[in-house]
mmCIF file of C-alpha atoms in Angstrom:
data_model
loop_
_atom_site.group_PDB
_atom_site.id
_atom_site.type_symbol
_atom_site.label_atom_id
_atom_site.label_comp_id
_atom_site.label_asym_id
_atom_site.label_seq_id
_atom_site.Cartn_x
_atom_site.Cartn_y
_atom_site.Cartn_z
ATOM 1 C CA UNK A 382 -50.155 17.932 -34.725
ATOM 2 C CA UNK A 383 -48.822 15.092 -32.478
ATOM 3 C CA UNK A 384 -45.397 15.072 -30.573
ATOM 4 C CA UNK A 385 -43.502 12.348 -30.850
ATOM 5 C CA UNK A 386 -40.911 11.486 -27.841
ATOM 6 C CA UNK A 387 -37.847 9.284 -28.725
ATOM 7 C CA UNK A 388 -38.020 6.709 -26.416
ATOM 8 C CA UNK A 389 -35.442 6.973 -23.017
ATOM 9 C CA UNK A 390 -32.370 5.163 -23.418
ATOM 10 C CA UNK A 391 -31.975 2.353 -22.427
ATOM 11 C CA UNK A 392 -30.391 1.920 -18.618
ATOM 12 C CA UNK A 393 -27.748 0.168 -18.172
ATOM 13 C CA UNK A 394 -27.228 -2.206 -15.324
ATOM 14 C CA UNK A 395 -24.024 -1.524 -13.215
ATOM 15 C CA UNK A 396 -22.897 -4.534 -11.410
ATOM 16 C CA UNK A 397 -22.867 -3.992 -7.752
ATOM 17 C CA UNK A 398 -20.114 -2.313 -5.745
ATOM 18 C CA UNK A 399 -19.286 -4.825 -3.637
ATOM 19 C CA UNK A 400 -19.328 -7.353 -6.179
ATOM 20 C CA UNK A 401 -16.915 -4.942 -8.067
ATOM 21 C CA UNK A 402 -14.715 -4.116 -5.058
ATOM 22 C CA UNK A 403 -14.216 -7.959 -4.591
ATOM 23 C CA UNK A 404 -13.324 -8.926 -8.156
ATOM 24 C CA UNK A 405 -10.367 -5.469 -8.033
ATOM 25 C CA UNK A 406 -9.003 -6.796 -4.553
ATOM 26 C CA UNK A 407 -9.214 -10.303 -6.142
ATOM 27 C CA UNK A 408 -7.185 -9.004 -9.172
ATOM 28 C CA UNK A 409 -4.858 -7.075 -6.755
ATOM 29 C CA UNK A 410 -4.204 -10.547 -4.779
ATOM 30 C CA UNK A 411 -3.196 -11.886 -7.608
ATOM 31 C CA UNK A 412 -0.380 -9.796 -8.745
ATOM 32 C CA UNK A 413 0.870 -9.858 -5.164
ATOM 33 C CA UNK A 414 0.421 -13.523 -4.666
ATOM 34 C CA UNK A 415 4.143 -14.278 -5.484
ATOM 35 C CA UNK A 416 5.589 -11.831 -3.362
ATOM 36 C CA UNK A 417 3.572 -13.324 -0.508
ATOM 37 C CA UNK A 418 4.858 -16.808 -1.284
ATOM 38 C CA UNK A 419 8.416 -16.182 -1.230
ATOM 39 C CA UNK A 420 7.960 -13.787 1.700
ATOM 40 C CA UNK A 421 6.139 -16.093 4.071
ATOM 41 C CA UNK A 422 8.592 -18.808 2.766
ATOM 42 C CA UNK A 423 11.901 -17.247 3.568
ATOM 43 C CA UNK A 424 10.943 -14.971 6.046
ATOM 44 C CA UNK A 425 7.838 -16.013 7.898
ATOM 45 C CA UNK A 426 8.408 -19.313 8.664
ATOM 46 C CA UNK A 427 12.005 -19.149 9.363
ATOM 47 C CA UNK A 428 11.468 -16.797 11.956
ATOM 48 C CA UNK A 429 7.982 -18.915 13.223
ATOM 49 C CA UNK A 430 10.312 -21.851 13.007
ATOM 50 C CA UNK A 431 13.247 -20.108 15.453
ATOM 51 C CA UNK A 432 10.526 -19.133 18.005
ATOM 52 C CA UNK A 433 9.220 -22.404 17.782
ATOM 53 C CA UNK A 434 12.890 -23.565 18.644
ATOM 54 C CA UNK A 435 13.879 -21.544 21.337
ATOM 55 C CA UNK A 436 11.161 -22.418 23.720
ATOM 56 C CA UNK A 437 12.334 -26.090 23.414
ATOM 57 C CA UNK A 438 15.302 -27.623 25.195
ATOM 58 C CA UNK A 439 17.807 -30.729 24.385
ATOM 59 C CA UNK A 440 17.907 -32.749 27.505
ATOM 60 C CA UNK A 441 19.808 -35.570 28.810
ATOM 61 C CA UNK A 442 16.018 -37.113 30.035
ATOM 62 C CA UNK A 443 13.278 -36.216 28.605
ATOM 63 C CA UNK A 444 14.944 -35.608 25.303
ATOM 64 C CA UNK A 445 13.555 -32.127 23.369
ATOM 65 C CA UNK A 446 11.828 -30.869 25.905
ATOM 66 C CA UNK A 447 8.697 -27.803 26.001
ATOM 67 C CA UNK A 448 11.156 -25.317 28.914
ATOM 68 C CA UNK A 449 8.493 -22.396 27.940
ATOM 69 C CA UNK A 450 10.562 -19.235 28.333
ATOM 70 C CA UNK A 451 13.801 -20.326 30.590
ATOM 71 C CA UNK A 452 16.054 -20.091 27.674
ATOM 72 C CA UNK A 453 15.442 -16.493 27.519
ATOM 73 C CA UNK A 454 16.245 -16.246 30.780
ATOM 74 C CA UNK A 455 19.189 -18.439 30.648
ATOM 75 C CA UNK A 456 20.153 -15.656 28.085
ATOM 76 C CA UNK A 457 19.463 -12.548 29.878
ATOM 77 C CA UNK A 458 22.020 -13.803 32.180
ATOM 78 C CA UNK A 459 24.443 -15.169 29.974
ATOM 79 C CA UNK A 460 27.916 -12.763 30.669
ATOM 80 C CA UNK A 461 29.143 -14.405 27.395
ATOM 81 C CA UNK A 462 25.991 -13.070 25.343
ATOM 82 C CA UNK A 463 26.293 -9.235 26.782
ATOM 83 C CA UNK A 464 29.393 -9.083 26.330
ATOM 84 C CA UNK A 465 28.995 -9.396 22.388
ATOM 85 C CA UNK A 466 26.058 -6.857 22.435
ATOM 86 C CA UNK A 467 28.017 -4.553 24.094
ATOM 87 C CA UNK A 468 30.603 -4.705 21.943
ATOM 88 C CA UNK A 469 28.522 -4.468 19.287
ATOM 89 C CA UNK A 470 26.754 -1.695 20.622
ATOM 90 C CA UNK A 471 30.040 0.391 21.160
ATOM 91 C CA UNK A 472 30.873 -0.630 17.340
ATOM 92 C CA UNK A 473 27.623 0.622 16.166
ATOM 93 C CA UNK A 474 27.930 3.916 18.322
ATOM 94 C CA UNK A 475 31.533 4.967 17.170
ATOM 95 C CA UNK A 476 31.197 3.313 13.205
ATOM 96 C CA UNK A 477 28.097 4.174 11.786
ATOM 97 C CA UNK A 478 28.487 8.433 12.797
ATOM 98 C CA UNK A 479 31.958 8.239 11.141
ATOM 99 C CA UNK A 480 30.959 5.802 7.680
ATOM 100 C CA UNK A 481 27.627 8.452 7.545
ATOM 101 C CA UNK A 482 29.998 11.307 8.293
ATOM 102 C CA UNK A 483 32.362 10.438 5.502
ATOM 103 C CA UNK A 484 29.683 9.274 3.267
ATOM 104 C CA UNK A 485 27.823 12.525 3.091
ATOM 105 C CA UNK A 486 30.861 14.629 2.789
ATOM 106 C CA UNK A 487 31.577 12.559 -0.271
ATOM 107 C CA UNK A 488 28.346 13.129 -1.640
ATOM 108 C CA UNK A 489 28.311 16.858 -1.149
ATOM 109 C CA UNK A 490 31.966 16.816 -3.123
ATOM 110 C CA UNK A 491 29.993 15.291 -6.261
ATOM 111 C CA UNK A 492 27.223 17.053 -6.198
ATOM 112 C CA UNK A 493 29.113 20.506 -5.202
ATOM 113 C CA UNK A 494 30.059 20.424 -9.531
ATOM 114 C CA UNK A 495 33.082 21.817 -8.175
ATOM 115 C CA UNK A 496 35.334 18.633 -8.034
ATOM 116 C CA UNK A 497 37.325 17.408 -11.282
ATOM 117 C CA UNK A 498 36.891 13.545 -12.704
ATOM 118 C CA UNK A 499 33.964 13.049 -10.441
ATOM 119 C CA UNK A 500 32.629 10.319 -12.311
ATOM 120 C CA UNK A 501 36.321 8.312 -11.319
ATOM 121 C CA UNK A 502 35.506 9.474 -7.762
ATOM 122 C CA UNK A 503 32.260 8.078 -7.721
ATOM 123 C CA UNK A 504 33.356 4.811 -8.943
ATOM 124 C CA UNK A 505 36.477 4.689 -6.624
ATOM 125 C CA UNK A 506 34.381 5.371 -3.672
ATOM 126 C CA UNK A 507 31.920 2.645 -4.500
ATOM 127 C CA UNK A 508 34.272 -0.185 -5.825
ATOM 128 C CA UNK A 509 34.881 -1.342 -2.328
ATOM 129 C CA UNK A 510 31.224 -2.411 -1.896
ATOM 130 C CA UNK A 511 31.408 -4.528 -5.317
ATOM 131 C CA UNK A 512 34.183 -6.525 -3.151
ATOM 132 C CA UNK A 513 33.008 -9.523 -1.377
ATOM 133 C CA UNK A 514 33.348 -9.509 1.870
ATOM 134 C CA UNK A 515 35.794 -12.525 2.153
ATOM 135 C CA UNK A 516 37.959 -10.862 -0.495
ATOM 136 C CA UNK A 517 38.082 -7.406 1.428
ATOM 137 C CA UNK A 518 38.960 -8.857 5.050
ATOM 138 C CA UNK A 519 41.683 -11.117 3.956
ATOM 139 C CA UNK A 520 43.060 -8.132 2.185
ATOM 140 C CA UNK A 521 42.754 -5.890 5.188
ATOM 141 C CA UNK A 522 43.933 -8.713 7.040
ATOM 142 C CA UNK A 523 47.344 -8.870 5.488
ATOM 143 C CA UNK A 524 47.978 -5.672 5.370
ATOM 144 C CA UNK A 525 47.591 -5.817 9.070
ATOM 145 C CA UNK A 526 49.855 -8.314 9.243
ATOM 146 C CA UNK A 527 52.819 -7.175 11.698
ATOM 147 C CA UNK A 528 55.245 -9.249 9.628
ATOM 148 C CA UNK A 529 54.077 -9.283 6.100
ATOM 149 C CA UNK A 530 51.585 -5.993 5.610
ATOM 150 C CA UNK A 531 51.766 -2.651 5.444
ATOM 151 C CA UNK A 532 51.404 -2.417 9.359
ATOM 152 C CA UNK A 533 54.595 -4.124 9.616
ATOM 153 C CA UNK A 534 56.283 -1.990 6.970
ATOM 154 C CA UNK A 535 55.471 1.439 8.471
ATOM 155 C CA UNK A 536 56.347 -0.394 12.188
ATOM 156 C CA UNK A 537 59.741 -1.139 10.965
ATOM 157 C CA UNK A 538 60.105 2.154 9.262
ATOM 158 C CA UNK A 539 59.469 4.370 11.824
ATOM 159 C CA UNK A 540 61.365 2.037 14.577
ATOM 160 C CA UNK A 541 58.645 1.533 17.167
ATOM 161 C CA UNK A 542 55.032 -0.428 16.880
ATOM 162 C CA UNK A 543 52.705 2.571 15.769
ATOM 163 C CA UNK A 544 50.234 0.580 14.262
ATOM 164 C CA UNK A 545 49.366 -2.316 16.057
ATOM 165 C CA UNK A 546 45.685 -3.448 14.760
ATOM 166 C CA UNK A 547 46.046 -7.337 16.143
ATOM 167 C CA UNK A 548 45.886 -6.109 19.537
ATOM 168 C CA UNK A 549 43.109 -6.451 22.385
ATOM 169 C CA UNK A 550 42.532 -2.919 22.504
ATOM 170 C CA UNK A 551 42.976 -2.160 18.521
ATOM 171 C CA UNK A 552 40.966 -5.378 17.117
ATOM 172 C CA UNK A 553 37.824 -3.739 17.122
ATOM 173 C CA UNK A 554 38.752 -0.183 15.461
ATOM 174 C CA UNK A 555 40.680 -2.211 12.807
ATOM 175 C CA UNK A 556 37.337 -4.542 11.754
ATOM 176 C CA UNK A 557 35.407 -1.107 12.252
ATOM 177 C CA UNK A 558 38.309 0.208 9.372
ATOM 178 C CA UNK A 559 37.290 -2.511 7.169
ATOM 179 C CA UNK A 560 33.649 -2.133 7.495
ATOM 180 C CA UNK A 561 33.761 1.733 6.883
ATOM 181 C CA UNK A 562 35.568 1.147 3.739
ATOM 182 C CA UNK A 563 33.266 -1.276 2.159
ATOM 183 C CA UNK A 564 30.496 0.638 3.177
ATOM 184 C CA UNK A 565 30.334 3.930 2.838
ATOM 185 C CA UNK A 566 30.188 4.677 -1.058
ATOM 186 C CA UNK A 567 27.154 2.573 -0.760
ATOM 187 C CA UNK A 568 25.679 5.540 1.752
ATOM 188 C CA UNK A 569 27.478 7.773 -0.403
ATOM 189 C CA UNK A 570 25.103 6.657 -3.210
ATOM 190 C CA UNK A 571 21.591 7.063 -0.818
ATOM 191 C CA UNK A 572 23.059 10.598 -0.312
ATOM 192 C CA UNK A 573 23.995 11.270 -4.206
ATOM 193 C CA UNK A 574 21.199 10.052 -5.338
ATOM 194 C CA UNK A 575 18.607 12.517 -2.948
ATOM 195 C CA UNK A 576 20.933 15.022 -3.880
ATOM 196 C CA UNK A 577 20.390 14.833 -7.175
ATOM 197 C CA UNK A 578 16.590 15.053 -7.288
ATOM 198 C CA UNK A 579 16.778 18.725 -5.752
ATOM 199 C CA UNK A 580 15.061 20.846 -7.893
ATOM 200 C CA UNK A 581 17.644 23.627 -9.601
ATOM 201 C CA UNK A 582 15.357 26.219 -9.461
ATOM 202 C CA UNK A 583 16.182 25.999 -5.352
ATOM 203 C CA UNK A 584 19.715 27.014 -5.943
ATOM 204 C CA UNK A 585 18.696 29.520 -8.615
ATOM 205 C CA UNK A 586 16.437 31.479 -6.046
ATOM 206 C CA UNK A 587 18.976 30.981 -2.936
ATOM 207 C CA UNK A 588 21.184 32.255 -5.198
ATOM 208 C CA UNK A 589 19.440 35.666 -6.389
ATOM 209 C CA UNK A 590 18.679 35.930 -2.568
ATOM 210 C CA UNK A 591 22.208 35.954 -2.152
ATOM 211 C CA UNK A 592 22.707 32.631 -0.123
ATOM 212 C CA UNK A 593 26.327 31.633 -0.134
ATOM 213 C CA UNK A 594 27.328 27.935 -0.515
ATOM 214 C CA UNK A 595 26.923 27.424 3.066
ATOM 215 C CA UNK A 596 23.666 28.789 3.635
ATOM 216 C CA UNK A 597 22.402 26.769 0.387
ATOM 217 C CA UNK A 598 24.132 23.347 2.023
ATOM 218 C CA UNK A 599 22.552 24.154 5.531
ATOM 219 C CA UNK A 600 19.094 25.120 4.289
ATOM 220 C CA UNK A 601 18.310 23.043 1.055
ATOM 221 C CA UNK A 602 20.713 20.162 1.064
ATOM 222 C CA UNK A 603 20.580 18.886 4.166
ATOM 223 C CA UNK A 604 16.529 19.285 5.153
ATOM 224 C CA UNK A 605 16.593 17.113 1.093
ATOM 225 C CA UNK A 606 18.670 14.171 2.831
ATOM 226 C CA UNK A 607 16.713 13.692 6.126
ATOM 227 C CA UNK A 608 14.664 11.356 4.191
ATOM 228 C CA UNK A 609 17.919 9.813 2.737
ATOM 229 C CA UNK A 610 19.919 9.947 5.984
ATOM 230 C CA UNK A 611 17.111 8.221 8.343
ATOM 231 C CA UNK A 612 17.572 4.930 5.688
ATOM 232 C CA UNK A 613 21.109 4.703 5.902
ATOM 233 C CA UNK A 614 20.895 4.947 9.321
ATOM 234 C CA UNK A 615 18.433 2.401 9.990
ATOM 235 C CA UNK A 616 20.470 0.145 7.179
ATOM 236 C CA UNK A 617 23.561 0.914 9.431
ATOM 237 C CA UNK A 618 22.002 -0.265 12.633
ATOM 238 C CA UNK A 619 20.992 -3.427 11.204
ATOM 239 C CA UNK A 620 24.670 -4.006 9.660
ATOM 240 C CA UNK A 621 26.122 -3.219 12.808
ATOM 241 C CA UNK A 622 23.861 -6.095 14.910
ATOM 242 C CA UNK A 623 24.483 -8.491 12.418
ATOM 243 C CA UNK A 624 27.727 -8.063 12.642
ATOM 244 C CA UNK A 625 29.713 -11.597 11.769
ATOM 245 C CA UNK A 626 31.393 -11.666 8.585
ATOM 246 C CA UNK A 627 34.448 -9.473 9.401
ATOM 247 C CA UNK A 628 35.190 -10.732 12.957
ATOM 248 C CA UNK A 629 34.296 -14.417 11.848
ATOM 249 C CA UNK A 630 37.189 -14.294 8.920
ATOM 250 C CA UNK A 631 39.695 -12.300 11.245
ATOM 251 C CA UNK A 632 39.565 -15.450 13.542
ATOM 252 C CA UNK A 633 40.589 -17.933 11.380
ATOM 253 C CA UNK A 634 43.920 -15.204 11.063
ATOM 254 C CA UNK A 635 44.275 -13.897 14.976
ATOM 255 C CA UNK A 636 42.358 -16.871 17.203
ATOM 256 C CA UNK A 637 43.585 -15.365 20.165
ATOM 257 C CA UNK A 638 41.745 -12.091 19.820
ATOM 258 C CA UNK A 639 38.498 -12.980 18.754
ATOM 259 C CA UNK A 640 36.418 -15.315 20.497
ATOM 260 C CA UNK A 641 33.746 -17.438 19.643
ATOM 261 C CA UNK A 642 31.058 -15.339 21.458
ATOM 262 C CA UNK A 643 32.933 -11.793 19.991
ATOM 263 C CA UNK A 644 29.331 -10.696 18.426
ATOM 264 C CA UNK A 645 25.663 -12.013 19.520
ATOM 265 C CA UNK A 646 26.059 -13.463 15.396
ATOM 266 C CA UNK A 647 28.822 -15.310 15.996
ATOM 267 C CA UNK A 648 27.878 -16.474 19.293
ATOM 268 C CA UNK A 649 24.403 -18.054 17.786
ATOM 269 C CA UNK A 650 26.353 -19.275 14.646
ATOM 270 C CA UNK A 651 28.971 -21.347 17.137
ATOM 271 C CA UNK A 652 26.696 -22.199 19.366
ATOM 272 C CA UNK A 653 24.462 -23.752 16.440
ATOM 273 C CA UNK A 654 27.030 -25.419 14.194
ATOM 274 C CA UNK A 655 30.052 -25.612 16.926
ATOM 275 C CA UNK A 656 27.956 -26.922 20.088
ATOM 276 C CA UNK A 657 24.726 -28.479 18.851
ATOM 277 C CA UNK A 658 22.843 -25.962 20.827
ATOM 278 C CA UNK A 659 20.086 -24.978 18.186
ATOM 279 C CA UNK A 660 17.518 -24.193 20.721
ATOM 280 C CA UNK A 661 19.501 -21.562 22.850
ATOM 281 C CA UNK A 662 21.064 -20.528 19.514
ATOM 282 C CA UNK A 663 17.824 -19.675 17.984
ATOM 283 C CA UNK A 664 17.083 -17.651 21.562
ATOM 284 C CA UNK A 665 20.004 -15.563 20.960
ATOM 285 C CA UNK A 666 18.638 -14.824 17.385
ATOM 286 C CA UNK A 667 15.107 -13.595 18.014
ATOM 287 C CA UNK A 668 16.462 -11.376 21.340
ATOM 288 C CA UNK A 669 18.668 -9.791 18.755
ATOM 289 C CA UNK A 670 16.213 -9.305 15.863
ATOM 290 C CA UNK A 671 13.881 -7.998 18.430
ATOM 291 C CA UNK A 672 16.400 -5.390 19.848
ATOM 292 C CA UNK A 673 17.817 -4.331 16.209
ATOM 293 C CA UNK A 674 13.920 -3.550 15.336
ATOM 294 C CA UNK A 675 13.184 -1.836 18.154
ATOM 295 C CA UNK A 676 16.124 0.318 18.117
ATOM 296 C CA UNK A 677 15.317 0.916 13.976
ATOM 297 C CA UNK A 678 11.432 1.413 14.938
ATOM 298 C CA UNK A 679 13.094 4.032 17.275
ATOM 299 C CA UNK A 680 15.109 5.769 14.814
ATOM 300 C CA UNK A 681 12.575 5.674 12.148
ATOM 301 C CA UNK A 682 10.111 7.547 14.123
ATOM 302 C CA UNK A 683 12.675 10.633 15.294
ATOM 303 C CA UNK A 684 13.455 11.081 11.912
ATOM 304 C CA UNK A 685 9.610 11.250 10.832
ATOM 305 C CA UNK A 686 8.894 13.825 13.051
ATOM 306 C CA UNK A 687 12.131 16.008 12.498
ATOM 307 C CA UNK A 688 11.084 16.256 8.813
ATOM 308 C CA UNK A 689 7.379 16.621 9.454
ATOM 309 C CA UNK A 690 8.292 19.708 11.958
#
């Protein structure tokens, strides 16, 4: 009695891995293809472009003229340029704690459950960002007004100047006012919005451990918005350097307070489309995009290792 044997199936050729790798990355390339256009297009070469610029130099002989690095130098020791970043630098130090401070507190209130209509509070504390920016500083801007606005209202009310925003000393707290309003129900929505993908079950066991409100925000809430909180922070920082909008409107209303050089933005922007100076204007821009990522690249990498520890 003979055995038959099926015959072995047939093998099946597999193409080979690299072969395979090449054709995913390929396919991969592809779908991010269009990102990389408009990425190298409005942010690569722009920025190539500026650094190309600034080692260049307008001269009276010689024309546009290769000056290598001088113009950084030129700006290293320009009084007109540090004064703007440290001004901008105090703005950044006193501003962003307080919008961050009042954003999270304002977060906590809607996500406590405990506060009535908070739907209308939610909107109300993010309509100011929907405002442009022009609309919002011309409306802070008359109501600074000492003659027209509400500062000059509660001035002649009480009998004395007690609010005096167009002042040296006052100018820079009152666009810091402006910029805290229109900003911080859009932190208040980075905080809500971590806040709100805490798991219940967190509060349910704090709760039959018998963890008051306080111990629940200390120990769940705020170790959930580290994440949240480094992000608005480093979103903050970058606001505050590119500071322009604000001060740049409030001139056209107060000259006399706020110079053309009153930011490191505004410098560059005059100093581009006022003097003709696009080489040192470009300078001014890459010092300051270098120092804003630096200082973010900073902040970033505290905040990793707070939550990783």
């Amino acid at each position: 009695m003979s055995v038959t044997t099926a015959p072995p199936p047939p093998v099946r050729r597999r193409g080979r891995p690299g072969r395979t790798q090449f054709r995913t990355s390929l396919a991969g390339l592809g779908f991010m293809a269009p990102f990389l256009v408009v990425f190298a297009l409005v942010f690569l070469a722009p920025l190539a472009y500026s650094i190309y610029l600034s080692l260049f130099r307008d001269q009276l002989i010689g024309g546009n003229s290769f000056v290598g690095f001088e113009n950084y130098l030129q700006a290293f020791g320009d009084p007109k340029f540090w004064d703007g970043a440290l001004r901008v630098a105090i703005f950044l130090v006193v501003q962003v704690p307080v919008m961050l401070v009042l954003a999270l507190i304002a977060a906590l209130a809607l996500d406590s459950g405990r506060l009535h209509g908070s739907s209308f509070f939610r909107i109300g504390i993010f309509l100011p960002y929907a405002v442009p920016a022009v609309v919002a500083v011309l409306m802070w801007g008359f109501m600074y007004s000492e003659r027209l606005g509400l500062a000059g209202n509660i001035n002649s009310f009480v009998g004395f100047d007690l609010v005096t925003p167009f002042t040296q000393q006052w100018i820079l707290v009152a666009i810091g006012n402006i910029v805290t309003w229109s900003f911080v129900g859009y932190n208040m929505l980075i905080f809500y919005s971590a806040l709100r993908t805490i798991s219940p079950d967190l509060y349910e066991a704090a709760g039959l451990d018998g963890a008051g409100q306080f111990r629940i925000l200390w120990s769940i809430k705020i170790p959930a918005l580290r994440g949240a909180i480094v992000i608005a922070t480093i979103f903050s920082i970058i606001g505050s350097f590119q500071l322009f909008n604000e001060p740049n409107i409030l001139k056209t209303i107060v000259p006399n307070l706020i110079p053309t050089y009153f930011t490191p933005n505004m410098y560059a922007y005059n100093l581009s489309f006022v003097g003709q100076q696009y080489n040192y204007a470009a300078t001014i821009a890459i010092i300051m995009g270098l120092i804003t990522a630096i200082i973010a690249y900073v902040v970033q990498l505290r905040g990793n290792r707070k939550e990783l520890s």
